[in-house]
Short mmCIF file of C-alpha atoms in Angstrom, two decimals:
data_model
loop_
_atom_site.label_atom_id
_atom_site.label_comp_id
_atom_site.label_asym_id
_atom_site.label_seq_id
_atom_site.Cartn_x
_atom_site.Cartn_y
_atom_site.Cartn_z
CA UNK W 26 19.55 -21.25 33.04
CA UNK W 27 16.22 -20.18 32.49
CA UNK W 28 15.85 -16.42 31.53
CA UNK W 29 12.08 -15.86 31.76
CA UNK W 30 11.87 -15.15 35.42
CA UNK W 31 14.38 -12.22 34.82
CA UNK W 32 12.24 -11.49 31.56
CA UNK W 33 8.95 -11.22 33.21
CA UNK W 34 10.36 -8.67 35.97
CA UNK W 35 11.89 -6.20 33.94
CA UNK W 36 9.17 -6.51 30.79
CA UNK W 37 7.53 -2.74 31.02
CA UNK W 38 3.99 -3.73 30.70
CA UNK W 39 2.66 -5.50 34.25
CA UNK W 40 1.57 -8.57 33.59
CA UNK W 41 -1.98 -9.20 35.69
CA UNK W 42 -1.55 -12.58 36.64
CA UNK W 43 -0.05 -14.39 39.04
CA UNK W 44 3.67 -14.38 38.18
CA UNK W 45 4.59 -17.83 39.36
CA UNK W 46 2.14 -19.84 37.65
CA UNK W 47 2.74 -18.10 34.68
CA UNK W 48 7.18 -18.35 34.84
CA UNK W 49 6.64 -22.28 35.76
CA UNK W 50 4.43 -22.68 32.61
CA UNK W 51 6.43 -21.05 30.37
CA UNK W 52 9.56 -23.09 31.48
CA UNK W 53 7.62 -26.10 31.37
CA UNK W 54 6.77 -25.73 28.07
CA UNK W 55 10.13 -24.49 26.73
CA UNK W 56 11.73 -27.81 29.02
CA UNK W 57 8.84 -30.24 27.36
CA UNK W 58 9.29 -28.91 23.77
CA UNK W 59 13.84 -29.43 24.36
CA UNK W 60 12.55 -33.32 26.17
CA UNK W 61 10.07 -34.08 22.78
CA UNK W 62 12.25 -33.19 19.86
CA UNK W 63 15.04 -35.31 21.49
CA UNK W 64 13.11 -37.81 22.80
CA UNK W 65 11.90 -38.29 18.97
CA UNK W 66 15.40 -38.50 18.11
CA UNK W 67 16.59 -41.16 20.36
CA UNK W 68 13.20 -43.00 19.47
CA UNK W 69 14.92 -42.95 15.76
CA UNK W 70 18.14 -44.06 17.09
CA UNK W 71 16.40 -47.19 18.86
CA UNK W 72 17.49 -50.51 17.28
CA UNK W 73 13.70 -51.21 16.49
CA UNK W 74 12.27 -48.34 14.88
CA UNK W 75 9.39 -49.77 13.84
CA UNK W 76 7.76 -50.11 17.16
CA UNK W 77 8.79 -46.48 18.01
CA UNK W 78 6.64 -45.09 14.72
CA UNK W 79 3.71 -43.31 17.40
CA UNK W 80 5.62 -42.51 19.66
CA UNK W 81 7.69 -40.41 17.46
CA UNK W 82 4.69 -39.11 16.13
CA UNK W 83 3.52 -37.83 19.84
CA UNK W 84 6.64 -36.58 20.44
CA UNK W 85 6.69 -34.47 17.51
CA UNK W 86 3.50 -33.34 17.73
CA UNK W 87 3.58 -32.33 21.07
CA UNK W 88 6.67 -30.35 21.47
CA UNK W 89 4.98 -28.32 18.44
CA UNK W 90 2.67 -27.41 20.79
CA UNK W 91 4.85 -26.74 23.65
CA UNK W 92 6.93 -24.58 21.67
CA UNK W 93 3.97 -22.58 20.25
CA UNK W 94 2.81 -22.23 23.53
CA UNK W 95 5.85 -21.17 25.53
CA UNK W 96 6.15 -18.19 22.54
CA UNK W 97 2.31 -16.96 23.15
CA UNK W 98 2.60 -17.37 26.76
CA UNK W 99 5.98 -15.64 27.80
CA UNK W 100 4.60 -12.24 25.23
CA UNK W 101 3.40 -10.05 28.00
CA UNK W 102 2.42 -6.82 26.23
CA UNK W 103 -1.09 -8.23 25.67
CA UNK W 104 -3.04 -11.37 26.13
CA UNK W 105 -5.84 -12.37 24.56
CA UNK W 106 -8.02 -14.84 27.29
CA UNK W 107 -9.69 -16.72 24.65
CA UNK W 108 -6.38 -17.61 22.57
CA UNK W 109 -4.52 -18.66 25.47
CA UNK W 110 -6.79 -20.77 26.59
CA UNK W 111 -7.66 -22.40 23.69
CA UNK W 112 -3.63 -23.19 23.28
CA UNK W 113 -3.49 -24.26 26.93
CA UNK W 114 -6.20 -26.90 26.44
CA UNK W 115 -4.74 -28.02 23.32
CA UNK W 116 -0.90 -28.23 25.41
CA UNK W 117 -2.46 -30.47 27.95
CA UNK W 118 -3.94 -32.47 25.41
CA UNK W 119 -0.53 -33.19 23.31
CA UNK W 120 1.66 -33.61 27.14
CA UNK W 121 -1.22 -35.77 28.17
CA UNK W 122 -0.86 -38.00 24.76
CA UNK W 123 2.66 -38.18 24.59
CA UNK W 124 2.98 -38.45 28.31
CA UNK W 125 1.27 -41.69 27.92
CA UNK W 126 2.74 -42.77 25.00
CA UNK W 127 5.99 -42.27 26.73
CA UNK W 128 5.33 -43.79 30.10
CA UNK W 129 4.24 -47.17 27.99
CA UNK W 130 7.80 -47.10 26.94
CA UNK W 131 9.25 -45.76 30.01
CA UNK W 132 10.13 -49.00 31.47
CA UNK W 133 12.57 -49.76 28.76
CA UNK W 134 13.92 -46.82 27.58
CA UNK W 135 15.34 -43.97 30.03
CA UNK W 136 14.99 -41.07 27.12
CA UNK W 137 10.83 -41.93 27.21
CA UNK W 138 10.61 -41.67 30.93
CA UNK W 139 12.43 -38.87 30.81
CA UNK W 140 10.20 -37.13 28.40
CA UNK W 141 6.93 -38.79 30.10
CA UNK W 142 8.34 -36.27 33.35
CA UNK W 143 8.68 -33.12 30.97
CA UNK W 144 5.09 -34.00 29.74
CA UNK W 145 3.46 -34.59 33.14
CA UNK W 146 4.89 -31.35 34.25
CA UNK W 147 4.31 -29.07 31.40
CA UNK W 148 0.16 -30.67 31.68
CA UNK W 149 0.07 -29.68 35.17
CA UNK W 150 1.89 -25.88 34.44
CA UNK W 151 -1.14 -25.48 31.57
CA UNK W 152 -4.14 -26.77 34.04
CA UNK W 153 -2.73 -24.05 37.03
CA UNK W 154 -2.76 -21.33 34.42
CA UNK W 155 -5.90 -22.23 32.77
CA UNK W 156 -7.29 -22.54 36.07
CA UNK W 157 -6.33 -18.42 37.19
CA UNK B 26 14.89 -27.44 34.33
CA UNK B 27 16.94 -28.47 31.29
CA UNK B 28 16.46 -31.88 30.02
CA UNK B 29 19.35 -32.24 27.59
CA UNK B 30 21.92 -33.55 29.77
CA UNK B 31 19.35 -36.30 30.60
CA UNK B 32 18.30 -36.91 26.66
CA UNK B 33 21.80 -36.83 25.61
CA UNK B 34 22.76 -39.38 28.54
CA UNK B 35 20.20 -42.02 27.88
CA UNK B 36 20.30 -41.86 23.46
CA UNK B 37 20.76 -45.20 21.69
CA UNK B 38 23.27 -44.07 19.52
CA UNK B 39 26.38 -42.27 21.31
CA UNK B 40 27.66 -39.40 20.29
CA UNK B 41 31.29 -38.90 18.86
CA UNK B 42 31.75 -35.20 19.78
CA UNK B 43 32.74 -34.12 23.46
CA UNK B 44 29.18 -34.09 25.76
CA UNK B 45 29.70 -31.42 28.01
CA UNK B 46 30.25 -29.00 24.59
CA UNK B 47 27.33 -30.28 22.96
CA UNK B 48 24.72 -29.94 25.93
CA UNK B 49 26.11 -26.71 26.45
CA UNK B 50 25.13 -25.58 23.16
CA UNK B 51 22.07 -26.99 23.23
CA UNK B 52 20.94 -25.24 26.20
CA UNK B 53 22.29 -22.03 25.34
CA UNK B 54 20.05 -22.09 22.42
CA UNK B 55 17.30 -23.03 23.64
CA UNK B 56 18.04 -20.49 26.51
CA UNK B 57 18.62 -17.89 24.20
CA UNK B 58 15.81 -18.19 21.85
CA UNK B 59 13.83 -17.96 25.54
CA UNK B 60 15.35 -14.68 26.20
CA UNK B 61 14.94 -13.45 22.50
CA UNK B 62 11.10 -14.35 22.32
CA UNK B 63 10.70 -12.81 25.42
CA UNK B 64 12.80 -9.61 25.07
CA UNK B 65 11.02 -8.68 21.18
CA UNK B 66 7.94 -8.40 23.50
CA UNK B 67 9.18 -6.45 26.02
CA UNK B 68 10.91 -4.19 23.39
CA UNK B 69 7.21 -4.07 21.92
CA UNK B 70 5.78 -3.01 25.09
CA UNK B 71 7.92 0.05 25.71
CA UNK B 72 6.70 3.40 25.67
CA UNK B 73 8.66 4.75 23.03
CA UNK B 74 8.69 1.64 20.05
CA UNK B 75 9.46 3.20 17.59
CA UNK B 76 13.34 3.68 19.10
CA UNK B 77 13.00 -0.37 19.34
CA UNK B 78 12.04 -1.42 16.11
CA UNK B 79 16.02 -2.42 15.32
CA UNK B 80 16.19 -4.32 18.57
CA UNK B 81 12.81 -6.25 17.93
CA UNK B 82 14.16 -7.55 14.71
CA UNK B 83 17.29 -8.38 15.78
CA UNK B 84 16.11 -10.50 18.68
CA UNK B 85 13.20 -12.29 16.51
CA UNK B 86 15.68 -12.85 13.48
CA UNK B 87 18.60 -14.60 16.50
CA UNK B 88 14.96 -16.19 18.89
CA UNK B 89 14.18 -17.91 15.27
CA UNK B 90 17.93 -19.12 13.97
CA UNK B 91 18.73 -19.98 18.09
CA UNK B 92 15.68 -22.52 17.89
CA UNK B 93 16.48 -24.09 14.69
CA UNK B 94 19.79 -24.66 16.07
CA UNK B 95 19.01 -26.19 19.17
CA UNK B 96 16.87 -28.97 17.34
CA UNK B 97 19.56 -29.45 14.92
CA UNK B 98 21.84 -30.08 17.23
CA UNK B 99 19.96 -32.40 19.94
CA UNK B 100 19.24 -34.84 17.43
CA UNK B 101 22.45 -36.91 18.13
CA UNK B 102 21.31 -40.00 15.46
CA UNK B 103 23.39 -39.00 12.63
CA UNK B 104 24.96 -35.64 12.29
CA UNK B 105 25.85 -33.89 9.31
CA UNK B 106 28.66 -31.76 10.40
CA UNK B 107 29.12 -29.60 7.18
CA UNK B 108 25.35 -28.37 7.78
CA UNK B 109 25.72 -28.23 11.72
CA UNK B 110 28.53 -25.82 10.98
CA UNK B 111 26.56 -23.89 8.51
CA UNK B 112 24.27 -23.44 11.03
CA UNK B 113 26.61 -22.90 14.00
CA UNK B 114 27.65 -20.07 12.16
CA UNK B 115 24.42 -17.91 11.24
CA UNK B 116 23.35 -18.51 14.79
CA UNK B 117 27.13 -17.24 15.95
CA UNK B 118 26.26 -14.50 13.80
CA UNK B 119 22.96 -13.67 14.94
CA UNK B 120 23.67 -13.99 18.47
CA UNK B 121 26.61 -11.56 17.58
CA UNK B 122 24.14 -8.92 16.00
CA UNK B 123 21.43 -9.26 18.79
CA UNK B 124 23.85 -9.08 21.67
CA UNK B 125 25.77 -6.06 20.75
CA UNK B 126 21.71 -4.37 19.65
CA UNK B 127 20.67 -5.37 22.96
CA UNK B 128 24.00 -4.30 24.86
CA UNK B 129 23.26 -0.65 23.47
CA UNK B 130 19.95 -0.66 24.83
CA UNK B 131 21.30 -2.53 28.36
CA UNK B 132 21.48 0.05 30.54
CA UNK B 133 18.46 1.56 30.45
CA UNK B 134 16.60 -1.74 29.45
CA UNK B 135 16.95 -4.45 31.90
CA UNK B 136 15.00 -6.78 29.49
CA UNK B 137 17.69 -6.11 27.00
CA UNK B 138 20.78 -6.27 29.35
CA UNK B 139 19.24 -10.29 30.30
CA UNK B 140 19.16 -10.68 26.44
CA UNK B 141 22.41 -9.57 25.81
CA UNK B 142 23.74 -11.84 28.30
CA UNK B 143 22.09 -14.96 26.89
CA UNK B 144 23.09 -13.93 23.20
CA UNK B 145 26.71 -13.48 24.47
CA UNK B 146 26.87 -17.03 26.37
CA UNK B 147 24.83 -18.87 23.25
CA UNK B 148 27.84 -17.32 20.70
CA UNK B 149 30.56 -18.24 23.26
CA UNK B 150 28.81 -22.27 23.18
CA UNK B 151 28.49 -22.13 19.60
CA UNK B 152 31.94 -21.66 19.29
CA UNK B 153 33.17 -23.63 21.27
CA UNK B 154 31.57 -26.77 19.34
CA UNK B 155 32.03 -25.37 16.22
CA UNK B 156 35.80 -26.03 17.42
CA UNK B 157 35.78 -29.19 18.01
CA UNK D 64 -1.91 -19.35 -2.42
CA UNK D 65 0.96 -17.44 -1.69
CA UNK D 66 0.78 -13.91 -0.12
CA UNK D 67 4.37 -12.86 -0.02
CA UNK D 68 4.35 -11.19 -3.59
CA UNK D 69 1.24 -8.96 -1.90
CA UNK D 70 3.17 -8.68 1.64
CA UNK D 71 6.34 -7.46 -0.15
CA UNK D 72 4.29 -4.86 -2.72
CA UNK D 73 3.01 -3.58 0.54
CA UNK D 74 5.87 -3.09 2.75
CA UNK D 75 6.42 0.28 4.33
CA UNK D 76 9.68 -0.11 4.03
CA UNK D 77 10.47 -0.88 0.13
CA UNK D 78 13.45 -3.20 0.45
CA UNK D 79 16.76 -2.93 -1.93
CA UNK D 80 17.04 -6.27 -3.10
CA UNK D 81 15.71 -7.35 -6.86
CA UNK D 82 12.05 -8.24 -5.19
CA UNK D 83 11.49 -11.60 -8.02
CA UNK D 84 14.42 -12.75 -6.39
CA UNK D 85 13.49 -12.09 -2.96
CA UNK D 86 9.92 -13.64 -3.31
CA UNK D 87 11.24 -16.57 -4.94
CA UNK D 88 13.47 -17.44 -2.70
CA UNK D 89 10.61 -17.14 0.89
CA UNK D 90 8.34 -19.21 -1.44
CA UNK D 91 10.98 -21.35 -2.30
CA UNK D 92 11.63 -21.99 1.72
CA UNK D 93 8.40 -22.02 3.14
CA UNK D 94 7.65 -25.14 0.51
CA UNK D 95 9.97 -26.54 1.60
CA UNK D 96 9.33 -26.48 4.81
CA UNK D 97 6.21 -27.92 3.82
CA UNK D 98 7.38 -30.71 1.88
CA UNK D 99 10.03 -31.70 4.74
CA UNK D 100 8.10 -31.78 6.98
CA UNK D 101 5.25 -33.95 5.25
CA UNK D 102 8.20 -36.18 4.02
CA UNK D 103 9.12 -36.80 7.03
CA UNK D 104 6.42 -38.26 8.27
CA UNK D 105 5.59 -40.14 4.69
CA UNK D 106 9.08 -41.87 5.51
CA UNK D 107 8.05 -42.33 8.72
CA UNK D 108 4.54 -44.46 7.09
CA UNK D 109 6.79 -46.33 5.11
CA UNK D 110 6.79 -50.77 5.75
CA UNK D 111 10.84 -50.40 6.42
CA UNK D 112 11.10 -47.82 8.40
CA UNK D 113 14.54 -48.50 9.65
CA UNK D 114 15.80 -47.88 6.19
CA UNK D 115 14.40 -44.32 6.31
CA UNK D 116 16.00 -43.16 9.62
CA UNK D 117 18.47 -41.29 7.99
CA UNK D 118 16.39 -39.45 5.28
CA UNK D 119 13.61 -38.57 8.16
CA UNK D 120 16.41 -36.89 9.99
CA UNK D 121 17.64 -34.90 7.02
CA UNK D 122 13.91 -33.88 6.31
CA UNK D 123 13.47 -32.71 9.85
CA UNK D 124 16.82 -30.78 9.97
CA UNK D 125 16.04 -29.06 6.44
CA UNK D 126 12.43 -28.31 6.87
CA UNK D 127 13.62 -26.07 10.90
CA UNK D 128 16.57 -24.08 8.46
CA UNK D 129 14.09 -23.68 5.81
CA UNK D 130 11.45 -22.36 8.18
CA UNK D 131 14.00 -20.20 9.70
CA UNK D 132 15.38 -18.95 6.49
CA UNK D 133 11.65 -18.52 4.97
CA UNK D 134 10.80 -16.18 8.33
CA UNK D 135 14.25 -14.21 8.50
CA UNK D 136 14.15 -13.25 4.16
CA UNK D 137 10.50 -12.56 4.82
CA UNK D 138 11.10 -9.52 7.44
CA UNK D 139 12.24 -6.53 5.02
CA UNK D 140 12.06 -3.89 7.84
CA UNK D 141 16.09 -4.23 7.92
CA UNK D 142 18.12 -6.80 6.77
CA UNK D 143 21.23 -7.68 8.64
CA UNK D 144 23.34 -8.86 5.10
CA UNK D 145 25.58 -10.95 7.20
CA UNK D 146 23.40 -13.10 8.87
CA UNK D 147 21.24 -13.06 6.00
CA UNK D 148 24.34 -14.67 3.92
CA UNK D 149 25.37 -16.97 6.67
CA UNK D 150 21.46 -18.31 7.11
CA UNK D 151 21.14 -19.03 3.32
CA UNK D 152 24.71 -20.48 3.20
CA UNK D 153 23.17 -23.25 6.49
CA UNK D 154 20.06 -23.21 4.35
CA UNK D 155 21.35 -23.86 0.92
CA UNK D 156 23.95 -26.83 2.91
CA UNK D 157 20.45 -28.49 4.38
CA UNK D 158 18.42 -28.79 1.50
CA UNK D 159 21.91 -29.91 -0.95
CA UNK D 160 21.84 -32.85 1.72
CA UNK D 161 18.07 -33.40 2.42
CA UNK D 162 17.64 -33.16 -1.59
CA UNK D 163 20.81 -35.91 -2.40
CA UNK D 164 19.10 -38.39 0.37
CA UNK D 165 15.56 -38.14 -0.76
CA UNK D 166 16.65 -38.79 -4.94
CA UNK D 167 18.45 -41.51 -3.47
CA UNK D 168 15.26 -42.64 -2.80
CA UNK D 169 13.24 -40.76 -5.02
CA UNK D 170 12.82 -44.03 -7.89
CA UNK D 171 10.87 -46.14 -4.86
CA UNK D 172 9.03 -43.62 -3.13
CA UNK D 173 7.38 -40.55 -4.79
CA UNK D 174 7.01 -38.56 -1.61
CA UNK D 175 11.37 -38.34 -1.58
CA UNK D 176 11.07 -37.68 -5.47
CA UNK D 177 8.59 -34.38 -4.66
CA UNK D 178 10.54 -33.48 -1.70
CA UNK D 179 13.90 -33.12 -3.68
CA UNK D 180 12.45 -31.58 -6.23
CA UNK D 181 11.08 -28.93 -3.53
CA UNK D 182 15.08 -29.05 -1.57
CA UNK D 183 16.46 -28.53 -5.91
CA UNK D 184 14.46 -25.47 -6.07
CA UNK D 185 15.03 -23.88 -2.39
CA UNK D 186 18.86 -24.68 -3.29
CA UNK D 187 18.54 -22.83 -6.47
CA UNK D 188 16.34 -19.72 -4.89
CA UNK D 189 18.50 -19.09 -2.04
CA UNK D 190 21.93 -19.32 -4.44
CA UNK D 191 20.36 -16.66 -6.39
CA UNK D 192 19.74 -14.65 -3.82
CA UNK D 193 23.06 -15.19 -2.53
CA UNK D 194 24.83 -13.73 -5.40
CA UNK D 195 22.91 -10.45 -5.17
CA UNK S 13 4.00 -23.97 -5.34
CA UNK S 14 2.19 -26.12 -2.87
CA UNK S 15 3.55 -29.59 -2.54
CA UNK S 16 0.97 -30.95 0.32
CA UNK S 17 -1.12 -32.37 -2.64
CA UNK S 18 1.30 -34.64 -3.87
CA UNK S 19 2.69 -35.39 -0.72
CA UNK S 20 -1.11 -36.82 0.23
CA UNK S 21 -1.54 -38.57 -2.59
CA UNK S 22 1.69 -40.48 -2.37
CA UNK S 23 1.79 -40.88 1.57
CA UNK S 24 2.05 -44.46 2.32
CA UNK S 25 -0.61 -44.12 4.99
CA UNK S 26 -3.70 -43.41 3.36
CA UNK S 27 -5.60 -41.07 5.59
CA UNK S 28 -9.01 -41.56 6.55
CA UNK S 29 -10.33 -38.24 6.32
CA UNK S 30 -12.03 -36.06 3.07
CA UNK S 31 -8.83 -35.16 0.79
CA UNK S 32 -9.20 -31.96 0.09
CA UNK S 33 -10.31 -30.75 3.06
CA UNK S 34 -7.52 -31.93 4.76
CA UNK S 35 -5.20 -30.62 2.25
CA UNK S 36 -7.09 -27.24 2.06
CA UNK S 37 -6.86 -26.88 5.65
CA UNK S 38 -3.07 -27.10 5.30
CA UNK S 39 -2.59 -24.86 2.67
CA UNK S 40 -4.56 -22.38 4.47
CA UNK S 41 -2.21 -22.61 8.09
CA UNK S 42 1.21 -22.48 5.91
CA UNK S 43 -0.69 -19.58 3.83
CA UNK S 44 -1.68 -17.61 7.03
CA UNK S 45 2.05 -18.22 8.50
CA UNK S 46 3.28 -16.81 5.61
CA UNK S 47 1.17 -13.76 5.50
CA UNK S 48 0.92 -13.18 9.41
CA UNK S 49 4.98 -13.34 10.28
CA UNK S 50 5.17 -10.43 6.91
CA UNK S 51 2.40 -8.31 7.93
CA UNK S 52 4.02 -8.33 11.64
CA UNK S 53 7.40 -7.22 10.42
CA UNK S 54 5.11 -5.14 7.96
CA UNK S 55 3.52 -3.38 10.76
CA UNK S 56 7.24 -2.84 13.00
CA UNK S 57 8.18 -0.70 9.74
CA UNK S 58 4.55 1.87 9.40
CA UNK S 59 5.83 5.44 10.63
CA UNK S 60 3.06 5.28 13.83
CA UNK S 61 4.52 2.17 14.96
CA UNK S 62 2.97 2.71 18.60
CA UNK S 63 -0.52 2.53 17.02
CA UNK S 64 0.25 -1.46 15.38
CA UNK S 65 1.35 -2.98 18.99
CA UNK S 66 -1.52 -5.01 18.97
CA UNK S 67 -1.95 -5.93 15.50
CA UNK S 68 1.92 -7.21 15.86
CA UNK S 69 0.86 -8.98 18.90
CA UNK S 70 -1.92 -10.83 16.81
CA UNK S 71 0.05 -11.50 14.16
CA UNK S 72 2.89 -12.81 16.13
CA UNK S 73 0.80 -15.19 18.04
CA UNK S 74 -1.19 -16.06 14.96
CA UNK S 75 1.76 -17.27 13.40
CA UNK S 76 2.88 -19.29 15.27
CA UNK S 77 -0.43 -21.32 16.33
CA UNK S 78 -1.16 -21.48 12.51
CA UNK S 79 2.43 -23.45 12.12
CA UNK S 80 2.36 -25.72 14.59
CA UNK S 81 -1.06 -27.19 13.05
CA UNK S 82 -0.16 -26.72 9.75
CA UNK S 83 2.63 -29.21 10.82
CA UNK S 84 0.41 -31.69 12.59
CA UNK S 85 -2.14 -31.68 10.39
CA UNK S 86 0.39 -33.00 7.60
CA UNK S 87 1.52 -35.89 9.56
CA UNK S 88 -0.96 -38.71 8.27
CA UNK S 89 0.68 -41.85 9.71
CA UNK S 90 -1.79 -41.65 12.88
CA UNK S 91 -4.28 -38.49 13.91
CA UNK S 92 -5.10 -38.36 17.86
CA UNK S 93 -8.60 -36.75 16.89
CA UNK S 94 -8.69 -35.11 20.19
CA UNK S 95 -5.50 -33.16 20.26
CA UNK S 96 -6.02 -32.59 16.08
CA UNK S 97 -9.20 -30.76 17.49
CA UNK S 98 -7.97 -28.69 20.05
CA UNK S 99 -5.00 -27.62 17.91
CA UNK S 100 -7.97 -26.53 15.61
CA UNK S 101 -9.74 -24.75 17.45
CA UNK S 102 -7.08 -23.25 19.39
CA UNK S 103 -5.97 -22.18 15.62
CA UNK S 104 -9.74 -20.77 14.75
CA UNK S 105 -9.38 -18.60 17.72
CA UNK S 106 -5.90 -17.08 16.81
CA UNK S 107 -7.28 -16.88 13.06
CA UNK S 108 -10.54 -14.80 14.21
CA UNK S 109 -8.59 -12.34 16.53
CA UNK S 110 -5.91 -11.45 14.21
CA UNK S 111 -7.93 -10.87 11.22
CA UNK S 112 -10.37 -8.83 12.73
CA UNK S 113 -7.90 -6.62 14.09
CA UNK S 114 -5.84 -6.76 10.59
CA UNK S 115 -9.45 -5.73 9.25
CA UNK S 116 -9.73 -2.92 11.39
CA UNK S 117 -6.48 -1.26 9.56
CA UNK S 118 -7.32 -2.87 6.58
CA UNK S 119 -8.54 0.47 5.08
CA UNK S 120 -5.55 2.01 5.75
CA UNK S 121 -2.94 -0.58 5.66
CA UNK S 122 -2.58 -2.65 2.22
CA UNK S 123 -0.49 -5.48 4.07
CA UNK S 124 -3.11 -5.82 6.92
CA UNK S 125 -6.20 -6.41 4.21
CA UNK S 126 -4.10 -9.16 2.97
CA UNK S 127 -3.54 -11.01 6.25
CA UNK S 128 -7.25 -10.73 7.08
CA UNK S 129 -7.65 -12.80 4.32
CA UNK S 130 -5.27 -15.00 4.73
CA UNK S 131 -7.31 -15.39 8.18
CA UNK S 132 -10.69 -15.63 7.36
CA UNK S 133 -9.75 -18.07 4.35
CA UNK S 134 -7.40 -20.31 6.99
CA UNK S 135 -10.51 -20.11 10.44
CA UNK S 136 -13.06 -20.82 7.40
CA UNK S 137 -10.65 -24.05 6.11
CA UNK S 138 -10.07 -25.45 10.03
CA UNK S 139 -13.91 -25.23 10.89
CA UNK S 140 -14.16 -27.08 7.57
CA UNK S 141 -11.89 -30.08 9.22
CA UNK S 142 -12.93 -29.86 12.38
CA UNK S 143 -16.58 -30.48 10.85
CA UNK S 144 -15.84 -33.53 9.60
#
């Protein structure tokens, strides 16, 4: 389903690093950003709200993030070190918030753990990149 | 990779519209605003630009209207179907305009023959809900 | 505060459109945006929260079309007319809704009475621009 | 035009942080949006489009990271300081690239002198918050 593999081979300009760590973040954020805004939806749908208020909050926040992310990341024509990192850190930051957030609710609602999994993932994508 | 199915699966409040149409649509657009994003780069990266200026704003105008769309449409709490059609259309439309862009440049742009594809599969799920 | 009135006076590419119209109408969008998005959350803040589940999700869905709209209008290198008309059509549906839901509550809480005055005016920009 | 000062003022949450820097720093990222997604389409229409790749690139990226905390940073029911700041920062960084390569073709380029101010003005507004 995912397009960016195909993307990243057949973009002209070369990319310098390593081409798997840099697909599997991309996706990761694109998958957390799709897991957050629904998640934030189904915490609206829960019967009550009120005890749902941060976590919509987190969830909102961070697939901001994600998405911003996944857009700087998968341009390949140039990348500018400093910028990317800066977003990366501030990525693991939101998936590592709302991962929590999510987990705490996890237990009793499926859509949280579900989203706690997109978050865990996409934190672990940023860290290998930021790590090249 | 996708999360949707998952989301839409474990929502408090259920859905009246058929679920296989709906995650469909949702993950073409989020699939095709992937493949736009990435494919405006790649455009930018060529060595002759200035023949892809066209393409580039095709695919940012669809990448942009593709992402609103998806978050409309995964927010299952309460949807208002006269502005979910509004929307399904401009994003039919868009993915329309992109495609056929990208389709011209397919054959000697592999970047742009992967966009085409995702713009053709997006307009083809947006349809099919808009149907319903 | 806002640059588009510069942007647009410095365009390469002078666009056809009656530019007061045109200007209006991004402004129009982007605060929007801005006020959907912030009502949102304000609704989000308030005691009975449950009671605001519905307006929150017509915030959110209005301030993504506005954004989209806002970017698309703002990008005068070519203008596809169709989707153009089809975007302001989802875009003038969104805030019609957004802006009857937040009057509704517009006597109690002065965030939803800015926030439809903000979805009157985007309404009224993108008609205009419409009829062109 | 701007609606974030009202929507501050009648937020039920009252934030904790200086008013007007937090609405200032707001402004600034919707501002810098708004001027950075024009001066990249802006740039796709200058006759030596091969010579604005990177300015496009800036811009692009610039964008979006200015959005995405021009979003958080108007959701006031409950800051996580630490991913506020990264966003920040992250947003500084994006701010400081693109408007000193906008400022490079500033001389030249009417549209680019405008989004380097619309960058300096939004990095100068974000250090301001992050201060506090």
């Amino acid at each position: 389903m995912s397009y960016i593999k195909q993307m990243f081979e057949t973009h002209p300009v070369n990319p310098s690093s390593d081409h798997a760590t840099v697909i599997e973040c991309i996706t990761a954020c694109y998958s957390c950003t799709e897991a957050c805004n629904a998640c934030a939806d189904a915490c609206l749908g829960e019967k009550d709200v009120a005890q749902m208020v941060d976590c919509i909050r987190d969830c909102t926040d961070c697939g901001d993030i994600c998405f911003a992310t996944a857009r700087i990341m998968s341009r390949f024509t140039r990348t500018d070190f400093k910028l990317a990192g800066a977003q990366l850190r501030a990525c693991i930051q939101a998936c590592e918030s709302c991962g929590a957030m999510c987990e705490k609710h996890g237990a009793k609602m499926e859509h949280c753990r579900v989203c706690a999994e997109a978050c865990r993932r996409c934190a672990k994508a940023c860290e290998a990149l930021l790590a090249q």
